[in-house]
PDB file of C-alpha atoms in Angstrom:
ATOM      1  CA  MET J   1      12.463 -19.846   3.722  1.00 74.00           C
ATOM      2  CA  GLU J   2      16.161 -20.565   4.255  1.00 75.00           C
ATOM      3  CA  TYR J   3      17.069 -17.599   2.030  1.00 79.00           C
ATOM      4  CA  ALA J   4      15.002 -15.209   4.123  1.00 83.00           C
ATOM      5  CA  ASP J   5      17.340 -15.255   7.139  1.00 87.00           C
ATOM      6  CA  SER J   6      15.939 -12.918   9.795  1.00 91.00           C
ATOM      7  CA  ASN J   7      13.025 -11.988   7.516  1.00 95.00           C
ATOM      8  CA  LYS J   8      11.565 -15.480   7.743  1.00 95.00           C
ATOM      9  CA  LYS J   9       8.994 -14.344  10.303  1.00 96.00           C
ATOM     10  CA  GLU J  10       7.451 -11.934   7.773  1.00 97.00           C
ATOM     11  CA  LEU J  11       6.890 -14.725   5.258  1.00 97.00           C
ATOM     12  CA  GLU J  12       5.518 -17.046   7.916  1.00 97.00           C
ATOM     13  CA  GLN J  13       3.095 -14.311   8.956  1.00 98.00           C
ATOM     14  CA  VAL J  14       1.710 -14.205   5.403  1.00 98.00           C
ATOM     15  CA  LEU J  15       1.148 -17.966   5.354  1.00 98.00           C
ATOM     16  CA  LYS J  16      -0.533 -17.812   8.748  1.00 98.00           C
ATOM     17  CA  HIS J  17      -2.738 -14.933   7.590  1.00 99.00           C
ATOM     18  CA  TYR J  18      -4.140 -17.059   4.755  1.00 99.00           C
ATOM     19  CA  ALA J  19      -4.381 -20.327   6.673  1.00 98.00           C
ATOM     20  CA  ASN J  20      -8.169 -20.421   6.172  1.00 98.00           C
ATOM     21  CA  ASP J  21      -8.172 -19.286   2.535  1.00 98.00           C
ATOM     22  CA  SER J  22      -6.711 -22.094   0.452  1.00 98.00           C
ATOM     23  CA  LEU J  23      -6.477 -20.202  -2.846  1.00 99.00           C
ATOM     24  CA  LYS J  24      -4.823 -17.095  -1.417  1.00 99.00           C
ATOM     25  CA  LEU J  25      -2.530 -19.380   0.554  1.00 99.00           C
ATOM     26  CA  GLU J  26      -1.431 -21.048  -2.689  1.00 99.00           C
ATOM     27  CA  ALA J  27      -0.881 -17.623  -4.233  1.00 99.00           C
ATOM     28  CA  ALA J  28       1.279 -16.605  -1.279  1.00 99.00           C
ATOM     29  CA  LYS J  29       3.260 -19.840  -1.559  1.00 98.00           C
ATOM     30  CA  PHE J  30       3.790 -19.177  -5.269  1.00 98.00           C
ATOM     31  CA  LEU J  31       5.242 -15.739  -4.577  1.00 98.00           C
ATOM     32  CA  ILE J  32       7.408 -16.903  -1.683  1.00 97.00           C
ATOM     33  CA  ARG J  33       8.624 -20.073  -3.401  1.00 96.00           C
ATOM     34  CA  ASN J  34       9.921 -18.094  -6.377  1.00 96.00           C
ATOM     35  CA  MET J  35      11.039 -15.013  -4.457  1.00 96.00           C
ATOM     36  CA  PRO J  36      14.762 -15.908  -4.116  1.00 94.00           C
ATOM     37  CA  ALA J  37      15.252 -15.057  -7.807  1.00 92.00           C
ATOM     38  CA  HIS J  38      14.022 -11.482  -7.389  1.00 96.00           C
ATOM     39  CA  PHE J  39      16.004  -8.448  -6.279  1.00 96.00           C
ATOM     40  CA  PHE J  40      16.574  -4.785  -6.977  1.00 96.00           C
ATOM     41  CA  TYR J  41      19.617  -2.548  -7.112  1.00 95.00           C
ATOM     42  CA  GLN J  42      20.327  -0.159  -4.284  1.00 93.00           C
ATOM     43  CA  GLN J  43      19.261   3.301  -5.366  1.00 88.00           C
ATOM     44  CA  GLY J  44      21.603   6.236  -4.903  1.00 86.00           C
ATOM     45  CA  ARG J  45      22.251   9.849  -5.775  1.00 90.00           C
ATOM     46  CA  GLU J  46      23.669   9.065  -9.230  1.00 90.00           C
ATOM     47  CA  MET J  47      20.660   7.018 -10.310  1.00 90.00           C
ATOM     48  CA  ASP J  48      18.300   9.664  -8.949  1.00 91.00           C
ATOM     49  CA  SER J  49      20.172  12.273 -10.987  1.00 92.00           C
ATOM     50  CA  ILE J  50      19.807  10.284 -14.213  1.00 89.00           C
ATOM     51  CA  LYS J  51      16.104   9.699 -13.586  1.00 90.00           C
ATOM     52  CA  HIS J  52      15.752  13.453 -13.208  1.00 90.00           C
ATOM     53  CA  VAL J  53      17.731  14.093 -16.401  1.00 88.00           C
ATOM     54  CA  LEU J  54      15.366  11.766 -18.282  1.00 87.00           C
ATOM     55  CA  THR J  55      12.569  14.256 -17.662  1.00 86.00           C
ATOM     56  CA  PHE J  56      14.401  16.781 -19.864  1.00 84.00           C
ATOM     57  CA  THR J  57      13.649  14.653 -22.959  1.00 82.00           C
ATOM     58  CA  ASP J  58      11.497  16.821 -25.225  1.00 76.00           C
ATOM     59  CA  SER J  59       8.447  15.893 -27.297  1.00 73.00           C
ATOM     60  CA  HIS J  60      10.720  15.043 -30.247  1.00 65.00           C
ATOM     61  CA  HIS J  61      12.650  12.590 -28.050  1.00 73.00           C
ATOM     62  CA  TYR J  62      15.663  14.935 -28.001  1.00 75.00           C
ATOM     63  CA  LEU J  63      17.961  15.219 -24.992  1.00 84.00           C
ATOM     64  CA  ASP J  64      20.741  17.777 -24.650  1.00 85.00           C
ATOM     65  CA  PRO J  65      24.099  16.083 -25.456  1.00 86.00           C
ATOM     66  CA  LYS J  66      25.662  17.566 -22.314  1.00 88.00           C
ATOM     67  CA  HIS J  67      23.534  15.199 -20.213  1.00 87.00           C
ATOM     68  CA  ILE J  68      24.493  12.226 -22.350  1.00 86.00           C
ATOM     69  CA  GLN J  69      28.163  13.152 -22.105  1.00 86.00           C
ATOM     70  CA  LYS J  70      27.943  13.313 -18.315  1.00 86.00           C
ATOM     71  CA  TRP J  71      25.867  10.194 -17.668  1.00 85.00           C
ATOM     72  CA  GLY J  72      26.024   8.113 -20.843  1.00 84.00           C
ATOM     73  CA  ASN J  73      28.690   5.747 -19.497  1.00 86.00           C
ATOM     74  CA  TYR J  74      27.034   5.195 -16.137  1.00 85.00           C
ATOM     75  CA  SER J  75      26.465   1.539 -15.258  1.00 87.00           C
ATOM     76  CA  TYR J  76      24.345   0.201 -12.428  1.00 91.00           C
ATOM     77  CA  VAL J  77      25.395  -3.449 -12.653  1.00 88.00           C
ATOM     78  CA  ASP J  78      27.959  -3.218  -9.852  1.00 87.00           C
ATOM     79  CA  LEU J  79      25.556  -1.643  -7.369  1.00 92.00           C
ATOM     80  CA  PRO J  80      24.619  -3.743  -4.329  1.00 94.00           C
ATOM     81  CA  LYS J  81      21.681  -6.091  -4.875  1.00 96.00           C
ATOM     82  CA  ILE J  82      18.892  -6.153  -2.310  1.00 96.00           C
ATOM     83  CA  HIS J  83      16.956  -9.421  -2.353  1.00 96.00           C
ATOM     84  CA  ASP J  84      13.189  -9.304  -1.883  1.00 97.00           C
ATOM     85  CA  VAL J  85      13.093 -12.363   0.327  1.00 96.00           C
ATOM     86  CA  GLN J  86      15.302 -10.650   2.914  1.00 95.00           C
ATOM     87  CA  ILE J  87      13.398  -7.374   3.246  1.00 97.00           C
ATOM     88  CA  ILE J  88       9.819  -7.813   2.041  1.00 98.00           C
ATOM     89  CA  THR J  89       7.144  -7.345   4.689  1.00 98.00           C
ATOM     90  CA  ALA J  90       4.024  -9.351   5.418  1.00 98.00           C
ATOM     91  CA  GLU J  91       1.926  -6.212   5.084  1.00 98.00           C
ATOM     92  CA  TYR J  92       3.288  -5.552   1.590  1.00 99.00           C
ATOM     93  CA  LEU J  93       2.641  -9.093   0.356  1.00 99.00           C
ATOM     94  CA  ILE J  94      -0.822  -9.322   1.882  1.00 99.00           C
ATOM     95  CA  GLU J  95      -1.913  -6.034   0.324  1.00 99.00           C
ATOM     96  CA  ASN J  96      -0.667  -7.103  -3.112  1.00 99.00           C
ATOM     97  CA  ILE J  97      -2.324 -10.501  -2.917  1.00 99.00           C
ATOM     98  CA  ASP J  98      -5.655  -9.117  -1.709  1.00 99.00           C
ATOM     99  CA  LEU J  99      -5.770  -6.384  -4.362  1.00 99.00           C
ATOM    100  CA  ALA J 100      -4.838  -8.807  -7.145  1.00 99.00           C
ATOM    101  CA  PHE J 101      -7.617 -11.191  -6.108  1.00 99.00           C
ATOM    102  CA  GLU J 102     -10.095  -8.322  -5.836  1.00 98.00           C
ATOM    103  CA  GLN J 103      -9.520  -7.281  -9.446  1.00 98.00           C
ATOM    104  CA  TRP J 104      -9.434 -10.883 -10.703  1.00 98.00           C
ATOM    105  CA  HIS J 105     -12.906 -11.502  -9.294  1.00 98.00           C
ATOM    106  CA  LYS J 106     -14.245  -8.067 -10.219  1.00 97.00           C
ATOM    107  CA  ARG J 107     -13.645  -8.254 -13.971  1.00 98.00           C
ATOM    108  CA  PRO J 108     -15.994 -10.335 -16.148  1.00 98.00           C
ATOM    109  CA  TRP J 109     -13.077 -11.772 -18.121  1.00 98.00           C
ATOM    110  CA  GLY J 110     -11.528 -13.009 -14.887  1.00 98.00           C
ATOM    111  CA  LYS J 111     -13.640 -16.169 -14.971  1.00 97.00           C
ATOM    112  CA  TYR J 112     -11.700 -17.280 -18.048  1.00 97.00           C
ATOM    113  CA  LEU J 113      -8.326 -16.859 -16.328  1.00 98.00           C
ATOM    114  CA  SER J 114      -7.000 -19.969 -14.606  1.00 98.00           C
ATOM    115  CA  PHE J 115      -5.326 -19.761 -11.226  1.00 98.00           C
ATOM    116  CA  HIS J 116      -2.039 -20.763 -12.856  1.00 98.00           C
ATOM    117  CA  ASP J 117      -2.263 -17.850 -15.293  1.00 98.00           C
ATOM    118  CA  PHE J 118      -3.478 -15.515 -12.561  1.00 99.00           C
ATOM    119  CA  CYS J 119      -0.237 -16.188 -10.696  1.00 99.00           C
ATOM    120  CA  GLU J 120       1.875 -15.059 -13.654  1.00 98.00           C
ATOM    121  CA  TYR J 121      -0.257 -12.411 -15.350  1.00 98.00           C
ATOM    122  CA  LEU J 122      -1.918 -10.569 -12.443  1.00 99.00           C
ATOM    123  CA  LEU J 123      -0.415 -11.509  -9.100  1.00 99.00           C
ATOM    124  CA  PRO J 124       3.288 -10.501  -9.294  1.00 99.00           C
ATOM    125  CA  TYR J 125       4.236  -7.427  -7.295  1.00 99.00           C
ATOM    126  CA  ARG J 126       7.156  -6.566  -9.598  1.00 98.00           C
ATOM    127  CA  VAL J 127       8.034  -6.641 -13.319  1.00 97.00           C
ATOM    128  CA  GLY J 128      11.836  -6.609 -13.188  1.00 96.00           C
ATOM    129  CA  ASN J 129      14.546  -5.241 -10.927  1.00 96.00           C
ATOM    130  CA  GLU J 130      12.783  -2.054  -9.871  1.00 97.00           C
ATOM    131  CA  PRO J 131      12.664  -1.058  -6.174  1.00 95.00           C
ATOM    132  CA  LEU J 132       9.931  -2.570  -4.029  1.00 96.00           C
ATOM    133  CA  GLU J 133       7.139  -0.005  -4.018  1.00 97.00           C
ATOM    134  CA  ASN J 134       3.533   0.231  -2.865  1.00 97.00           C
ATOM    135  CA  TRP J 135       2.213   0.740  -6.367  1.00 98.00           C
ATOM    136  CA  ARG J 136      -0.844  -1.474  -6.792  1.00 98.00           C
ATOM    137  CA  LYS J 137      -3.307   0.486  -4.648  1.00 98.00           C
ATOM    138  CA  LEU J 138      -2.224   3.806  -6.194  1.00 98.00           C
ATOM    139  CA  TYR J 139      -2.542   2.505  -9.745  1.00 99.00           C
ATOM    140  CA  SER J 140      -5.874   0.837  -9.043  1.00 98.00           C
ATOM    141  CA  ALA J 141      -7.277   3.999  -7.468  1.00 98.00           C
ATOM    142  CA  THR J 142      -6.064   6.014 -10.462  1.00 98.00           C
ATOM    143  CA  PHE J 143      -7.001   3.796 -13.394  1.00 98.00           C
ATOM    144  CA  SER J 144      -9.842   1.540 -12.236  1.00 97.00           C
ATOM    145  CA  PRO J 145     -12.383   4.413 -12.052  1.00 97.00           C
ATOM    146  CA  LEU J 146     -11.251   5.601 -15.485  1.00 96.00           C
ATOM    147  CA  LEU J 147     -11.838   2.188 -17.039  1.00 97.00           C
ATOM    148  CA  ASP J 148     -15.120   1.714 -15.173  1.00 96.00           C
ATOM    149  CA  SER J 149     -16.391   5.056 -16.475  1.00 97.00           C
ATOM    150  CA  ILE J 150     -15.917   4.129 -20.136  1.00 95.00           C
ATOM    151  CA  TYR J 151     -16.308   0.349 -20.298  1.00 96.00           C
ATOM    152  CA  THR J 152     -18.612  -2.172 -18.670  1.00 94.00           C
ATOM    153  CA  GLY J 153     -18.218  -4.973 -21.204  1.00 96.00           C
ATOM    154  CA  SER J 154     -16.506  -8.337 -20.962  1.00 96.00           C
ATOM    155  CA  ASP J 155     -13.921  -8.169 -23.775  1.00 96.00           C
ATOM    156  CA  VAL J 156     -10.485  -8.026 -22.174  1.00 97.00           C
ATOM    157  CA  LEU J 157      -8.822  -6.915 -25.412  1.00 94.00           C
ATOM    158  CA  GLU J 158     -11.259  -4.048 -25.830  1.00 95.00           C
ATOM    159  CA  ALA J 159     -10.537  -3.033 -22.238  1.00 96.00           C
ATOM    160  CA  ALA J 160      -6.790  -3.130 -22.944  1.00 95.00           C
ATOM    161  CA  ASN J 161      -7.227  -0.951 -26.023  1.00 93.00           C
ATOM    162  CA  LEU J 162      -9.203   1.567 -23.981  1.00 94.00           C
ATOM    163  CA  VAL J 163      -6.432   1.617 -21.381  1.00 94.00           C
ATOM    164  CA  ARG J 164      -4.036   2.282 -24.240  1.00 92.00           C
ATOM    165  CA  ASN J 165      -6.101   5.330 -25.191  1.00 91.00           C
ATOM    166  CA  ILE J 166      -6.087   6.554 -21.595  1.00 92.00           C
ATOM    167  CA  LEU J 167      -2.286   6.352 -21.545  1.00 92.00           C
ATOM    168  CA  LYS J 168      -1.786   8.340 -24.758  1.00 87.00           C
ATOM    169  CA  GLU J 169      -1.553  11.535 -22.727  1.00 86.00           C
ATOM    170  CA  PRO J 170       0.843  12.623 -21.466  1.00 86.00           C
ATOM    171  CA  GLN J 171       3.012  11.371 -24.312  1.00 84.00           C
ATOM    172  CA  PHE J 172       5.670   8.800 -23.444  1.00 86.00           C
ATOM    173  CA  ARG J 173       8.990  10.295 -24.523  1.00 87.00           C
ATOM    174  CA  HIS J 174      11.490   7.765 -25.780  1.00 85.00           C
ATOM    175  CA  CYS J 175      15.083   7.910 -24.543  1.00 86.00           C
ATOM    176  CA  THR J 176      17.722   5.164 -24.773  1.00 85.00           C
ATOM    177  CA  ALA J 177      20.736   7.247 -23.788  1.00 86.00           C
ATOM    178  CA  PHE J 178      21.278   5.697 -20.366  1.00 88.00           C
ATOM    179  CA  SER J 179      21.691   2.274 -18.816  1.00 88.00           C
ATOM    180  CA  LEU J 180      19.267   1.926 -15.918  1.00 92.00           C
ATOM    181  CA  PRO J 181      17.409  -0.883 -14.178  1.00 94.00           C
ATOM    182  CA  ASN J 182      13.613  -0.904 -14.341  1.00 96.00           C
ATOM    183  CA  LEU J 183      12.508   2.582 -13.327  1.00 95.00           C
ATOM    184  CA  GLY J 184       9.634   1.532 -11.097  1.00 97.00           C
ATOM    185  CA  ALA J 185       5.911   2.155 -10.927  1.00 98.00           C
ATOM    186  CA  LEU J 186       6.014   5.291  -8.777  1.00 97.00           C
ATOM    187  CA  TYR J 187       8.412   6.997 -11.184  1.00 95.00           C
ATOM    188  CA  LEU J 188       6.543   5.983 -14.335  1.00 96.00           C
ATOM    189  CA  ILE J 189       3.086   7.064 -13.210  1.00 96.00           C
ATOM    190  CA  ASP J 190       4.315  10.674 -13.089  1.00 93.00           C
ATOM    191  CA  ASN J 191       7.249  10.583 -15.535  1.00 92.00           C
ATOM    192  CA  ARG J 192       6.552   9.146 -19.000  1.00 90.00           C
ATOM    193  CA  PHE J 193      10.177   8.821 -20.051  1.00 89.00           C
ATOM    194  CA  GLY J 194      12.381   5.854 -20.914  1.00 90.00           C
ATOM    195  CA  ASN J 195      12.892   3.069 -23.429  1.00 91.00           C
ATOM    196  CA  CYS J 196      10.493   0.454 -24.808  1.00 90.00           C
ATOM    197  CA  ARG J 197      10.951  -1.700 -21.700  1.00 92.00           C
ATOM    198  CA  ASP J 198       9.775   1.222 -19.591  1.00 94.00           C
ATOM    199  CA  PHE J 199       6.775   1.678 -21.925  1.00 93.00           C
ATOM    200  CA  ALA J 200       5.903  -1.970 -21.356  1.00 94.00           C
ATOM    201  CA  ASP J 201       6.471  -1.728 -17.603  1.00 97.00           C
ATOM    202  CA  LEU J 202       3.993   1.129 -17.263  1.00 97.00           C
ATOM    203  CA  PHE J 203       1.360  -0.754 -19.229  1.00 96.00           C
ATOM    204  CA  THR J 204       1.948  -3.883 -17.129  1.00 98.00           C
ATOM    205  CA  TYR J 205       1.490  -1.977 -13.877  1.00 98.00           C
ATOM    206  CA  VAL J 206      -1.726  -0.376 -15.103  1.00 98.00           C
ATOM    207  CA  CYS J 207      -3.192  -3.605 -16.465  1.00 98.00           C
ATOM    208  CA  ARG J 208      -2.387  -5.688 -13.405  1.00 99.00           C
ATOM    209  CA  SER J 209      -3.816  -3.041 -11.104  1.00 99.00           C
ATOM    210  CA  ILE J 210      -7.191  -3.194 -12.875  1.00 98.00           C
ATOM    211  CA  GLY J 211      -7.442  -6.919 -13.525  1.00 99.00           C
ATOM    212  CA  ILE J 212      -6.207  -7.161 -17.130  1.00 98.00           C
ATOM    213  CA  PRO J 213      -3.860 -10.181 -17.355  1.00 98.00           C
ATOM    214  CA  CYS J 214      -0.614  -8.870 -18.776  1.00 98.00           C
ATOM    215  CA  MET J 215       3.081  -9.674 -18.942  1.00 96.00           C
ATOM    216  CA  GLU J 216       6.102  -8.794 -21.074  1.00 96.00           C
ATOM    217  CA  GLU J 217       8.173 -10.371 -23.808  1.00 91.00           C
ATOM    218  CA  THR J 218      11.485  -9.285 -25.253  1.00 89.00           C
ATOM    219  CA  ASN J 219      13.662  -9.888 -28.252  1.00 80.00           C
ATOM    220  CA  VAL J 220      17.106  -9.616 -26.697  1.00 68.00           C
ATOM    221  CA  ARG J 221      18.888  -9.205 -30.017  1.00 65.00           C
ATOM    222  CA  HIS J 222      16.955  -6.057 -30.871  1.00 53.00           C
ATOM    223  CA  TYR J 223      16.502  -4.808 -27.309  1.00 72.00           C
ATOM    224  CA  HIS J 224      12.769  -4.496 -27.877  1.00 83.00           C
ATOM    225  CA  THR J 225      10.139  -5.209 -25.236  1.00 89.00           C
ATOM    226  CA  TRP J 226       6.375  -5.394 -25.635  1.00 90.00           C
ATOM    227  CA  ASN J 227       3.345  -6.659 -23.716  1.00 93.00           C
ATOM    228  CA  VAL J 228       1.132  -9.681 -24.152  1.00 94.00           C
ATOM    229  CA  ILE J 229      -2.488  -9.861 -23.021  1.00 95.00           C
ATOM    230  CA  LYS J 230      -4.007 -13.193 -22.000  1.00 96.00           C
ATOM    231  CA  ASP J 231      -7.221 -13.374 -23.995  1.00 95.00           C
ATOM    232  CA  THR J 232     -10.391 -15.117 -22.833  1.00 95.00           C
ATOM    233  CA  THR J 233      -9.688 -17.701 -25.543  1.00 92.00           C
ATOM    234  CA  GLY J 234      -6.461 -18.639 -23.762  1.00 92.00           C
ATOM    235  CA  MET J 235      -4.318 -17.053 -26.472  1.00 92.00           C
ATOM    236  CA  ASP J 236      -1.528 -14.574 -25.769  1.00 92.00           C
ATOM    237  CA  ILE J 237      -1.975 -11.457 -27.887  1.00 90.00           C
ATOM    238  CA  PRO J 238       1.039  -9.169 -28.514  1.00 88.00           C
ATOM    239  CA  PHE J 239       0.314  -5.615 -27.457  1.00 87.00           C
ATOM    240  CA  TRP J 240       2.380  -2.494 -28.086  1.00 80.00           C
ATOM    241  CA  TYR J 241       0.410   0.213 -26.363  1.00 71.00           C
ATOM    242  CA  ASN J 242       2.321   3.192 -27.698  1.00 65.00           C
ATOM    243  CA  THR J 243       1.597   2.503 -31.368  1.00 66.00           C
ATOM    244  CA  TRP J 244      -1.730   1.030 -32.500  1.00 61.00           C
ATOM    245  CA  THR J 245      -5.005  -0.589 -31.587  1.00 65.00           C
ATOM    246  CA  THR J 246      -4.591  -4.353 -31.218  1.00 69.00           C
ATOM    247  CA  PHE J 247      -7.022  -6.952 -32.516  1.00 65.00           C
ATOM    248  CA  ARG J 248      -7.292 -10.734 -32.324  1.00 72.00           C
ATOM    249  CA  GLY J 249      -5.040 -12.376 -34.877  1.00 68.00           C
ATOM    250  CA  ASP J 250      -2.635  -9.428 -34.791  1.00 65.00           C
ATOM    251  CA  THR J 251       1.000 -10.584 -34.571  1.00 61.00           C
ATOM    252  CA  ARG J 252       2.800  -7.244 -34.897  1.00 59.00           C
ATOM    253  CA  ILE J 253       5.298  -6.259 -32.222  1.00 57.00           C
ATOM    254  CA  GLY J 254       6.577  -2.995 -33.586  1.00 53.00           C
ATOM    255  CA  ASP J 255       8.972  -2.616 -36.498  1.00 53.00           C
ATOM    256  CA  PHE J 256      10.943  -5.670 -35.464  1.00 52.00           C
ATOM    257  CA  ARG J 257      11.408  -9.136 -36.873  1.00 55.00           C
ATOM    258  CA  CYS J 258      11.819 -11.547 -34.002  1.00 56.00           C
ATOM    259  CA  GLY J 259      13.577 -14.863 -34.010  1.00 60.00           C
ATOM    260  CA  LYS J 260      13.694 -16.097 -30.458  1.00 72.00           C
ATOM    261  CA  ILE J 261      11.326 -14.454 -27.991  1.00 79.00           C
ATOM    262  CA  TYR J 262      11.903 -14.408 -24.242  1.00 85.00           C
ATOM    263  CA  ARG J 263       8.981 -14.106 -21.864  1.00 88.00           C
ATOM    264  CA  LYS J 264       9.492 -12.457 -18.490  1.00 91.00           C
ATOM    265  CA  MET J 265       8.041 -14.759 -15.861  1.00 93.00           C
ATOM    266  CA  TYR J 266       7.861 -14.404 -12.086  1.00 96.00           C
ATOM    267  CA  ALA J 267       8.300 -18.128 -11.480  1.00 96.00           C
ATOM    268  CA  LEU J 268      11.714 -19.734 -11.664  1.00 88.00           C
ATOM    269  CA  GLN J 269      12.021 -21.478 -15.029  1.00 76.00           C
ATOM    270  CA  ILE J 270      14.042 -24.429 -13.764  1.00 67.00           C
ATOM    271  CA  GLU J 271      13.289 -26.841 -16.595  1.00 61.00           C
ATOM    272  CA  GLU J 272      14.049 -24.194 -19.202  1.00 49.00           C
ATOM    273  CA  ALA J 273      17.333 -23.311 -17.497  1.00 42.00           C
ATOM    274  CA  ARG J 274      18.419 -26.946 -17.511  1.00 47.00           C
ATOM    275  CA  LYS J 275      18.347 -26.951 -21.313  1.00 44.00           C
ATOM    276  CA  TYR J 276      21.261 -24.551 -21.276  1.00 34.00           C
ATOM    277  CA  VAL J 277      23.179 -26.361 -18.535  1.00 37.00           C
ATOM    278  CA  ASP J 278      22.919 -30.001 -19.561  1.00 41.00           C
TER     279      ASP J 278
END
């Protein structure tokens, strides 16, 4: 709470809202407790211009060199950081928590997902350093009816593969010419452009909005990012939605050989960080 400054009242309002619902209260505490680590970069005209230029990538993943020459050296890392804990609203958090719980309880595979895993695989309102956006209701309204119309079973991996098929069109056009933070859910739902991290982000948004437990992993050395699905067996199954149908026992993550793998978590990994400090 001390990091929230004048926004403390918004966080307190969330805790008060769930005072009589112990599980949602714990979920709210999880988000708030780990919130100081999360931020996004202030958006501006230059970043908006590059996002627009991305949409010129053609079906062969080609982009006119004039755009690369103009924007290829752009860097966002010196832009002002806006910390979630100082601007997030009670309304935003409450909506995200309620919708996440709704999908968790709606899906038959949800009964195999522990509360601890729910907090990491379904609950988070962001995937990286994208702007705070009201994405979950939009994605759920878009993709939940589509999944419901083609699948009523209880196999979470089969559901994920069907979502993959839904997302085949329009084609995601690959472009690595620019350095940008996470593009954000509202951009990606209408603009299928970006790098493999952006592929993974889109799939994460869709899955979380419809109750499929999903997060991301990356191999920093090769700059490759992919998804993992939490199976009903408790196993994490690598998933690369833009390439193939995934099955249990599958360990492929694209055309990459990975040494060390980094998992993107919402919670602060204090014990893990200490290994590199001590």
